[in-house]
Short mmCIF file of C-alpha atoms in Angstrom, two decimals:
data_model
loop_
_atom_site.label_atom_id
_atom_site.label_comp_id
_atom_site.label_asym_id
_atom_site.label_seq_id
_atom_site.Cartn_x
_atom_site.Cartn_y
_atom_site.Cartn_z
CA UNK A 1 134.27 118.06 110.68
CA UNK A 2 136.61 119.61 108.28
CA UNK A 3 135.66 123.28 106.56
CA UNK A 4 134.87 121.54 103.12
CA UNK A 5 132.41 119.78 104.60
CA UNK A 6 130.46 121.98 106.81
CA UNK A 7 130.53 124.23 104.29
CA UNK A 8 128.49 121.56 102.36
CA UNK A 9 126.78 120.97 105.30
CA UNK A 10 125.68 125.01 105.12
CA UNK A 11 124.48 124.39 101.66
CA UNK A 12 122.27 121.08 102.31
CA UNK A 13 120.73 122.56 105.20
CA UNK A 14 118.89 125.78 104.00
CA UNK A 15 118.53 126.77 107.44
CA UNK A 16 121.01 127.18 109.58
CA UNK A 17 119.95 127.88 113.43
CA UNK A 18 122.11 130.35 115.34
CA UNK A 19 123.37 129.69 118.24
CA UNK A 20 123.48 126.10 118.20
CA UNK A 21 127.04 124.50 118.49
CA UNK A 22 127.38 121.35 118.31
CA UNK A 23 130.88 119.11 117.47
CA UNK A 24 130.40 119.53 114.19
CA UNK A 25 129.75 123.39 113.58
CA UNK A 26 132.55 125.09 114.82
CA UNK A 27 130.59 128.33 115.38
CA UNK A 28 127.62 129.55 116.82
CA UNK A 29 126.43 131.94 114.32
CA UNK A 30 124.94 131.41 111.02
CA UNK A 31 127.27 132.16 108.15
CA UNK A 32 126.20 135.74 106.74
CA UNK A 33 123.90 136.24 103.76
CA UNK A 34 126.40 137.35 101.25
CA UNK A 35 127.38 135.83 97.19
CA UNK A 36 130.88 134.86 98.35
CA UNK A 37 132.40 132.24 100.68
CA UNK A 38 134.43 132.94 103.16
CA UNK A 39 137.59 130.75 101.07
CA UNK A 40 136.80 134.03 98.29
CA UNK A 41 137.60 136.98 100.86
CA UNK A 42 141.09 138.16 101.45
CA UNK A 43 140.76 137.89 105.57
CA UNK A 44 139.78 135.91 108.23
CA UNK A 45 135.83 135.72 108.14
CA UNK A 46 133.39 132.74 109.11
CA UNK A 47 134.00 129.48 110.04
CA UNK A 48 137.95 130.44 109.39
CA UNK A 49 140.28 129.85 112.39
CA UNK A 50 142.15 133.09 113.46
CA UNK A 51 145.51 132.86 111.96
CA UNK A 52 148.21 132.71 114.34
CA UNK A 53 150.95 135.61 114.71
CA UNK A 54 153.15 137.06 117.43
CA UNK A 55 153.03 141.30 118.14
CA UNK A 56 154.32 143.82 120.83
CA UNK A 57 151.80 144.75 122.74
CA UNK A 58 153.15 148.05 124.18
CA UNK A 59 150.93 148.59 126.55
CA UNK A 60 151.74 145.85 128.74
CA UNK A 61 155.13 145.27 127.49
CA UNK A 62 154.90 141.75 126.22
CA UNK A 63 154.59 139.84 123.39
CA UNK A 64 151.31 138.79 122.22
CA UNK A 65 149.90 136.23 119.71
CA UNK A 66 146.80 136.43 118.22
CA UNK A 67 146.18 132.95 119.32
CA UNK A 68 146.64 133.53 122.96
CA UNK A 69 143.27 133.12 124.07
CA UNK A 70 142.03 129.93 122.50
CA UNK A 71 140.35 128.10 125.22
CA UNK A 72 139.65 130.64 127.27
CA UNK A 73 137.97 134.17 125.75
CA UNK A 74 136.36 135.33 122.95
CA UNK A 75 138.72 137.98 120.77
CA UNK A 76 137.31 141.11 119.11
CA UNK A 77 139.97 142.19 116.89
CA UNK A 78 140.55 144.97 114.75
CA UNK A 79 143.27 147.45 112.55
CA UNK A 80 143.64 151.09 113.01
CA UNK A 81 145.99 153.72 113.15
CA UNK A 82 145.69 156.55 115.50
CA UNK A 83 145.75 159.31 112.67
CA UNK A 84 142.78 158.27 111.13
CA UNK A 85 139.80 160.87 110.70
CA UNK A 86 136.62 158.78 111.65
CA UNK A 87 136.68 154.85 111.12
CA UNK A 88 139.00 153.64 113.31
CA UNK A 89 137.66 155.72 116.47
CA UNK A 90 134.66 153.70 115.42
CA UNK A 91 136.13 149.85 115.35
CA UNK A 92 137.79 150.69 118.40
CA UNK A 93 135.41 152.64 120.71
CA UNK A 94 133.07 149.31 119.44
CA UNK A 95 135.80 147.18 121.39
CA UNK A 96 135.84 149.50 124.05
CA UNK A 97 131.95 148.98 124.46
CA UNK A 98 132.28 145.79 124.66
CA UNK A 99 135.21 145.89 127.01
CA UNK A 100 132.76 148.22 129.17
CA UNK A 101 129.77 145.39 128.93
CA UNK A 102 132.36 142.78 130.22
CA UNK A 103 133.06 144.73 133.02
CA UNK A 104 129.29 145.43 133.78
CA UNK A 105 128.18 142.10 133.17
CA UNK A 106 131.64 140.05 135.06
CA UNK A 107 133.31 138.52 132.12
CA UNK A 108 136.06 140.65 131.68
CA UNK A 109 138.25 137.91 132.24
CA UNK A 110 136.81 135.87 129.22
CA UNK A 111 137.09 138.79 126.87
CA UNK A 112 140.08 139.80 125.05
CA UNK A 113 140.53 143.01 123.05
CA UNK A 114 143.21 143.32 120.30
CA UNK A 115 143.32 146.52 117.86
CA UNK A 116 146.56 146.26 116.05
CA UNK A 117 147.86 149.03 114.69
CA UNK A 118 149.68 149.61 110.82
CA UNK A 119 151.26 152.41 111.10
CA UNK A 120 154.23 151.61 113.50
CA UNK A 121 156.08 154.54 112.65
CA UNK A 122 153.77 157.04 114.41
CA UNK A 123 151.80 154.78 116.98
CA UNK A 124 154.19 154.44 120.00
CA UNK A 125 152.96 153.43 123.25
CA UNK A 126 151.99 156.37 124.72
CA UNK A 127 150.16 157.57 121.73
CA UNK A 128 148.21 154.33 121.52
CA UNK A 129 147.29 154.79 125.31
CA UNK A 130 145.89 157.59 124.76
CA UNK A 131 144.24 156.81 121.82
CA UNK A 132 142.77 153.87 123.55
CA UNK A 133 141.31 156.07 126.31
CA UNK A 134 139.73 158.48 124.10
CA UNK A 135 137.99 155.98 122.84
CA UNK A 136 136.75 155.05 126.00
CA UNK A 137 138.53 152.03 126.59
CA UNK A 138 140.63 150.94 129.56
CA UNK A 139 144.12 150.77 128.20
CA UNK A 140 145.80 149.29 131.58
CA UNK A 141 143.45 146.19 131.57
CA UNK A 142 144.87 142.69 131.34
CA UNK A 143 142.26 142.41 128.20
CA UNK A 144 143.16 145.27 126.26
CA UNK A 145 145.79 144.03 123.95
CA UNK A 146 146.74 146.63 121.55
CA UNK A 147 148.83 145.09 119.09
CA UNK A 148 151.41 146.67 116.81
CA UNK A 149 154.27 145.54 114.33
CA UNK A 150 157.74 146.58 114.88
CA UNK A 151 158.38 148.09 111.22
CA UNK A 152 156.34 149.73 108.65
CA UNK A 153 157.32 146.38 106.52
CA UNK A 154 155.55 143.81 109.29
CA UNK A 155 152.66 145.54 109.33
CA UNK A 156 152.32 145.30 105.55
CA UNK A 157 153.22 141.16 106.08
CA UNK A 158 151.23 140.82 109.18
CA UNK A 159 147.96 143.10 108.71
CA UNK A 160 148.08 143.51 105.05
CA UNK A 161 148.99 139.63 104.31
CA UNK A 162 148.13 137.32 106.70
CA UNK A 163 144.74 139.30 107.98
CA UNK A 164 144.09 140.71 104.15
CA UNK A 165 143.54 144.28 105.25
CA UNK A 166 144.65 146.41 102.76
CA UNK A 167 146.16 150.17 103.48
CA UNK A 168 147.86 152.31 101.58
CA UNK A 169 148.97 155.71 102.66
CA UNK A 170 147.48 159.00 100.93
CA UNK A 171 149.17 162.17 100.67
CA UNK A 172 147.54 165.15 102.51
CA UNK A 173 146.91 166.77 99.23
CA UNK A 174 145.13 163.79 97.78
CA UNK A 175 143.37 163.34 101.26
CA UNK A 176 139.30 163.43 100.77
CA UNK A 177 138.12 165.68 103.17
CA UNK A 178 134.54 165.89 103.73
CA UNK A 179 131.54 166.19 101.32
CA UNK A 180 131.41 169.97 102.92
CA UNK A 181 134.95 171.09 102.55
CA UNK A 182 135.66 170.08 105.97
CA UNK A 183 139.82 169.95 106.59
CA UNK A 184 140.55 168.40 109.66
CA UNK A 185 143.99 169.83 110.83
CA UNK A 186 144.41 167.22 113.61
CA UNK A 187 144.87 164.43 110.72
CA UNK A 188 147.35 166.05 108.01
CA UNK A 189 147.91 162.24 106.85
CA UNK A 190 145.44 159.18 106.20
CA UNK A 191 145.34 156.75 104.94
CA UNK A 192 142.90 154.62 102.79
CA UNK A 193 142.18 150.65 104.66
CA UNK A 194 139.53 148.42 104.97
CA UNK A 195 137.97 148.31 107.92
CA UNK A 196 137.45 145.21 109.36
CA UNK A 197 136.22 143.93 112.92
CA UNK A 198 136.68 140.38 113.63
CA UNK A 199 135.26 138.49 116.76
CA UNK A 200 136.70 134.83 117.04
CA UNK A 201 134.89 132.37 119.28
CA UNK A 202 137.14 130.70 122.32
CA UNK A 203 137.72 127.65 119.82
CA UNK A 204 139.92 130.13 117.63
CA UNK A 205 137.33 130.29 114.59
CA UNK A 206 135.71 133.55 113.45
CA UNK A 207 132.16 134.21 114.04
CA UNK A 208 131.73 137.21 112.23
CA UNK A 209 133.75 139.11 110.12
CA UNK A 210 132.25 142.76 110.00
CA UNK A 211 133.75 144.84 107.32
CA UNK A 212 132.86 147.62 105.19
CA UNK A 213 130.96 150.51 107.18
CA UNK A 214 131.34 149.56 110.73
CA UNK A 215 128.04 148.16 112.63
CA UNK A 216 126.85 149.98 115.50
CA UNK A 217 128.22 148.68 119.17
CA UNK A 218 124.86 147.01 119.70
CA UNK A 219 125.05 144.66 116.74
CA UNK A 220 128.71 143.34 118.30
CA UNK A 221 127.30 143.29 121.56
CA UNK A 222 123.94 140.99 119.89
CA UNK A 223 126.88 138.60 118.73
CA UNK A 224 129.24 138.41 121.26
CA UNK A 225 126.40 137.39 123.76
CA UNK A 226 124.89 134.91 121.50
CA UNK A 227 128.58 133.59 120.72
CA UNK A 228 129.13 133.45 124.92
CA UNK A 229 125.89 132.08 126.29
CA UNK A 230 126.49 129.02 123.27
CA UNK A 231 130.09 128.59 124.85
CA UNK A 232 128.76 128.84 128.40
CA UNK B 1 148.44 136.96 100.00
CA UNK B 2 150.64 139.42 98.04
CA UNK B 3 149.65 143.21 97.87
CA UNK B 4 147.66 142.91 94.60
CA UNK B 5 145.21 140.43 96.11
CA UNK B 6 144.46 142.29 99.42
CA UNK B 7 144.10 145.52 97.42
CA UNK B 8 141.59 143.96 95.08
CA UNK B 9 139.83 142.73 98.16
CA UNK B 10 139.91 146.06 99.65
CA UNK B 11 138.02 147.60 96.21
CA UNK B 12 135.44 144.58 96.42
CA UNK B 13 134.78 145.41 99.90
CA UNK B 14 134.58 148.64 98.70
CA UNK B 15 135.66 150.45 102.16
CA UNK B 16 137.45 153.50 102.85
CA UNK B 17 138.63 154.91 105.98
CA UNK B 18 138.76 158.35 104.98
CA UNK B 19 135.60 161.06 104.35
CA UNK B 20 132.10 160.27 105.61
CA UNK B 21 129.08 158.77 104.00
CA UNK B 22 126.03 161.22 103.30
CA UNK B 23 122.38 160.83 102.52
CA UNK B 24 118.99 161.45 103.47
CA UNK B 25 117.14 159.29 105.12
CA UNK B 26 113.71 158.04 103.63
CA UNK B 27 110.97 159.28 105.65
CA UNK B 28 108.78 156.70 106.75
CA UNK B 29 105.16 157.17 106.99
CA UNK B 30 104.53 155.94 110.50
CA UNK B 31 106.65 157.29 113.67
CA UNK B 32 109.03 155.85 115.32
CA UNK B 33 108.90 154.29 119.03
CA UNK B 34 110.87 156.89 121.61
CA UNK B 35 114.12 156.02 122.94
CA UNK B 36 114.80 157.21 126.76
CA UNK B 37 118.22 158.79 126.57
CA UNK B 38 119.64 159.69 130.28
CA UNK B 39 120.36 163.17 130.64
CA UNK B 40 123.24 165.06 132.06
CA UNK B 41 123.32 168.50 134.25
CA UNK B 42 125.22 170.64 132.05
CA UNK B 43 124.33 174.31 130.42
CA UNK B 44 120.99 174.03 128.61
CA UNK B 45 120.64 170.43 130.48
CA UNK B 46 119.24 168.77 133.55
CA UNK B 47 120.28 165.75 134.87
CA UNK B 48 117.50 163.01 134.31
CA UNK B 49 116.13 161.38 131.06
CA UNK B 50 114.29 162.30 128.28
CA UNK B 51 112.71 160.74 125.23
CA UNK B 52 113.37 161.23 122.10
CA UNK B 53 111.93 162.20 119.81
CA UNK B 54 109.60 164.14 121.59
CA UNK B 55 105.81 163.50 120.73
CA UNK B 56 104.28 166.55 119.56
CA UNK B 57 107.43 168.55 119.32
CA UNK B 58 110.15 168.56 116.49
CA UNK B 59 113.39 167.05 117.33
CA UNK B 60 116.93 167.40 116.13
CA UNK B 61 119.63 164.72 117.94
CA UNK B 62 123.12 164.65 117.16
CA UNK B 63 124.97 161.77 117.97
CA UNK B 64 128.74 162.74 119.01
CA UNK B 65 131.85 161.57 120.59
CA UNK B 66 134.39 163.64 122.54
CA UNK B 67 137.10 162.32 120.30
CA UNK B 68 135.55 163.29 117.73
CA UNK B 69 136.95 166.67 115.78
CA UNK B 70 134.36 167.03 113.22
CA UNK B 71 131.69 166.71 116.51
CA UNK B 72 133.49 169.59 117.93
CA UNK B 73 133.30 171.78 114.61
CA UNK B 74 129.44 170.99 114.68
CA UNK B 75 128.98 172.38 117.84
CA UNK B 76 128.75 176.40 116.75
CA UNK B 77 126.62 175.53 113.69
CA UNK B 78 123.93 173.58 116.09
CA UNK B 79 124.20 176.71 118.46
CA UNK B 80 123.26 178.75 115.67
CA UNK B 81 120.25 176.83 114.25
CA UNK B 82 119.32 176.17 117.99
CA UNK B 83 118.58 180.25 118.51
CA UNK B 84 116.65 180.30 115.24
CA UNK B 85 113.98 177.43 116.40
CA UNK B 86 112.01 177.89 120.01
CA UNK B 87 109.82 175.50 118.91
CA UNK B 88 112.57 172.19 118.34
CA UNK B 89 113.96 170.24 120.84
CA UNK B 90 117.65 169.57 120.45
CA UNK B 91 119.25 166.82 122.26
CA UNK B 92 122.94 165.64 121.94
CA UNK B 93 123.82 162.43 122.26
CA UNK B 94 127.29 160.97 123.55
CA UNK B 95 127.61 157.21 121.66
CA UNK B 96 130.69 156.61 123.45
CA UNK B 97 131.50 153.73 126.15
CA UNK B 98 130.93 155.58 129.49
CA UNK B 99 132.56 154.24 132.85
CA UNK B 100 136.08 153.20 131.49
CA UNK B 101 138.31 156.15 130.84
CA UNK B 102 135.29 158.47 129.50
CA UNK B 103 133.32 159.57 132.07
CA UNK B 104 129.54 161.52 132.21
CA UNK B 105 131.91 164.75 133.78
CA UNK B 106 134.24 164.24 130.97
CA UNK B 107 130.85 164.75 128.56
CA UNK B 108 130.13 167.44 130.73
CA UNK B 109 133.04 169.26 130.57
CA UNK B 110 133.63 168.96 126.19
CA UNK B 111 130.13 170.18 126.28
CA UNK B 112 131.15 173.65 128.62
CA UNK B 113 134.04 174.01 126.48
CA UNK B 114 132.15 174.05 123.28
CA UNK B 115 129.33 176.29 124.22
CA UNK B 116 126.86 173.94 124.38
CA UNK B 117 123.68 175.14 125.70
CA UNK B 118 120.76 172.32 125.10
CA UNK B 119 120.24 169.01 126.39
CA UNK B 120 123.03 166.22 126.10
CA UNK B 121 122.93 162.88 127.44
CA UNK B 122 124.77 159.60 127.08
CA UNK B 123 123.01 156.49 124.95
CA UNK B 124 124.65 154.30 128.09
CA UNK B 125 122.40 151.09 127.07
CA UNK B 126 123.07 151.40 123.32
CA UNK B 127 119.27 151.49 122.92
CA UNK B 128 119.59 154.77 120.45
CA UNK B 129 122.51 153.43 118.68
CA UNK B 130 120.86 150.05 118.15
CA UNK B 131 117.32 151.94 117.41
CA UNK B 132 118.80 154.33 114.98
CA UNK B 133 121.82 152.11 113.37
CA UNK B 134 124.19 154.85 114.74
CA UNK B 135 127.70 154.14 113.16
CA UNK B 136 129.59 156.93 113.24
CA UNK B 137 129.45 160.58 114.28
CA UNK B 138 128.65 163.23 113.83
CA UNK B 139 125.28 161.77 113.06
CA UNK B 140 122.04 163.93 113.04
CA UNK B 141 118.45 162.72 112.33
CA UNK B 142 115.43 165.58 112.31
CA UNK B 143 112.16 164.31 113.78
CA UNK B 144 108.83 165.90 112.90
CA UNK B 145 106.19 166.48 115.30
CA UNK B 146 104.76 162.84 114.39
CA UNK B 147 108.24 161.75 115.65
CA UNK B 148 108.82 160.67 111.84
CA UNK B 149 112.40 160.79 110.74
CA UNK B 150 112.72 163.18 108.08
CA UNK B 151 116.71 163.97 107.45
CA UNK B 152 119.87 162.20 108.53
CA UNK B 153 122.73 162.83 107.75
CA UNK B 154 126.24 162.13 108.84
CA UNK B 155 129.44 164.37 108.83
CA UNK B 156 129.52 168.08 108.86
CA UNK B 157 126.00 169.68 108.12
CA UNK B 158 125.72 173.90 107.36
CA UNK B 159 123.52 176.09 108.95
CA UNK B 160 121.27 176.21 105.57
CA UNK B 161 121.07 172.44 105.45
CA UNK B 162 119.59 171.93 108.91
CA UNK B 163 117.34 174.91 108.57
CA UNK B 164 115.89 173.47 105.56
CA UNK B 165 115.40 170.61 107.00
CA UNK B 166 113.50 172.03 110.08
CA UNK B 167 111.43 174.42 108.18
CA UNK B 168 109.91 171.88 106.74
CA UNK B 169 108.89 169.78 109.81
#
């Protein structure tokens, strides 16, 4: 079935079952309750196939795309940058949860992990290892793909265009500290994004698009099992 | 998409990366079910679990990572209010993946180095995090003694503000 008409399909059927696949759905959970489609928002989100791009992946030395896994894992994805005060620790230590459930549970092999940095310039290799491991992740694992553009402009064509995450980078001076006054000297420059976590079913299509505030690791964990045990 | 469109999708998502969100939480009338949190052998901590919140017993928990520089800044404020009130239990609460690359001695050790001289443990199943909808840190919620949640608030909290909060529990 073609998105136009499952889409229809979505709004015929007033209630939509999750977890139930079949040929024509080509995800497992509901679409979200929210006023827009997913044709309105600027990235990826339900029902939407992944789009398709090629990035370094440092850490392994190889070149990745983002499409490398159809067929054979789920994909949490994300965008960070390492200098960033609170929200991207968050997206990715939420990957790194779930790269520490696959382990736990045996399907690390059918899990693949891809932040992607935006901010080239300052995120080399070693300094998204180590970002990766403060986060709690396992940076040396075949399934932690951390992504990142070659030049300041790719990342604005890949992450800001294709994916429709938007950045923009803020002088310290104009940097909003805390509500208490709070200066955090470790992170001199941010940089204002939308925060978006994406997990994309083994068919390539996204499942849910989380943006805004980042959930809590449980909620990705709730979907990413419910996504598997429909694949399984 | 050019700039303009993934900008103006940015503002309707209407997400920042930068500062941290603040409020109080509503206190519900009726308690909350306890969450058992393992425990680690540290200063002020034995190795075991514990539930929280405590029944009968004020609680404060603050939810932290190791990465986390705003956690770390916490840490002599919480000391502070901790020597003011026998009567409250604190707990800290380590929301990060454990087993990986952060370890429970790696928790351990941050909490040595930052003076820390209550209980902390590790939320290893999630079941706080998913309990509390824990989604970033520092996060602190203040039971009462009905194990009714009756502040939260994320980011950096003063001295005064947490007092307040427990003098009124």
């Amino acid at each position: 079935m073609y998105r136009r008409e499952y889409l229809t399909a979505f709004s015929a059927a007033t209630v939509w079952v999750a977890g139930c696949l079949s040929d024509d759905t080509p995800t497992a959970l509901s679409p979200p309750d929210r006023a827009v489609s997913s044709d309105d928002l600027a990235y990826p989100a339900h029902g939407e196939r992944l789009p398709e791009v090629e990035l370094d992946s440092p850490l392994h030395d190889q070149v990745v795309s983002t499409t490398e896994f159809v067929d054979a894992r789920e994909v949490l994805m994300t965008f960070v940058l390492t200098r960033c005060p609170g929200p991207c620790h968050t997206l990715t230590a939420a990957l790194a949860h779930a790269q520490a459930d696959a382990n736990e549970h045996g399907y690390e092999s059918e899990l693949a992990l891809m932040p992607v940095t935006f901010d080239p310039e300052h995120d080399d290799r070693l300094t998204l290892e180590e970002f990766s491991r403060d986060n709690g992740a396992d940076p040396t694992a075949a399934n932690w793909q951390f992504l990142r553009p070659e030049t300041p402009t790719e990342a604005e064509t890949v992450v800001g265009e294709t994916f429709g995450v938007g950045f923009e980078e803020v002088p310290p001076e104009e940097a909003d500290h805390d509500d208490h006054g709070h200066h955090d000297d470790d992170h001199e420059t941010t940089f204002i994004h939308t925060n978006l976590l994406v997990l994309v079913n083994r068919d390539g299509y996204v499942e849910r698009a989380y943006d805004g505030q980042p959930p809590s690791a449980d909620v990705i964990l709730d979907d990413l099992h419910t996504v598997r045990d429909t694949f399984a | 998409m050019n700039r303009r469109g993934y900008l103006a999708a940015l503002a309707s998502a209407g997400v920042v990366g930068t500062g941290l969100a603040i409020h109080r939480w509503n206190s519900d009338p009726v308690g909350v079910d306890s969450v058992t949190i393992e425990t680690l052998d540290a200063p002020g901590s034995d190795a075991g679990t514990i539930q929280i919140p405590l029944l009968d017993q004020p609680t404060v928990v603050d939810c932290f990572a190791t990465w986390c520089s705003t956690c770390r800044a916490m840490m002599p404020r919480l000391g502070q209010v901790h020597e003011q009130y026998d009567d409250v239990e604190f707990v800290s609460v380590s929301v990060e993946p454990i087993g990986l690359s952060v370890h429970r001695h790696d928790i351990v050790e941050w909490w040595k180095q930052h003076d820390g001289r209550w209980t902390v443990g590790i939320d290893q199943n999630l079941e706080f995090t998913g309990s509390f909808d824990i989604t970033t840190v520092p996060t602190t919620l203040v039971f009462d003694d009905t194990q009714r949640v009756v502040a939260r608030e994320t980011g950096m909290k003063s001295v005064e503000t947490m007092s307040t909060w427990l003098s009124g529990t």
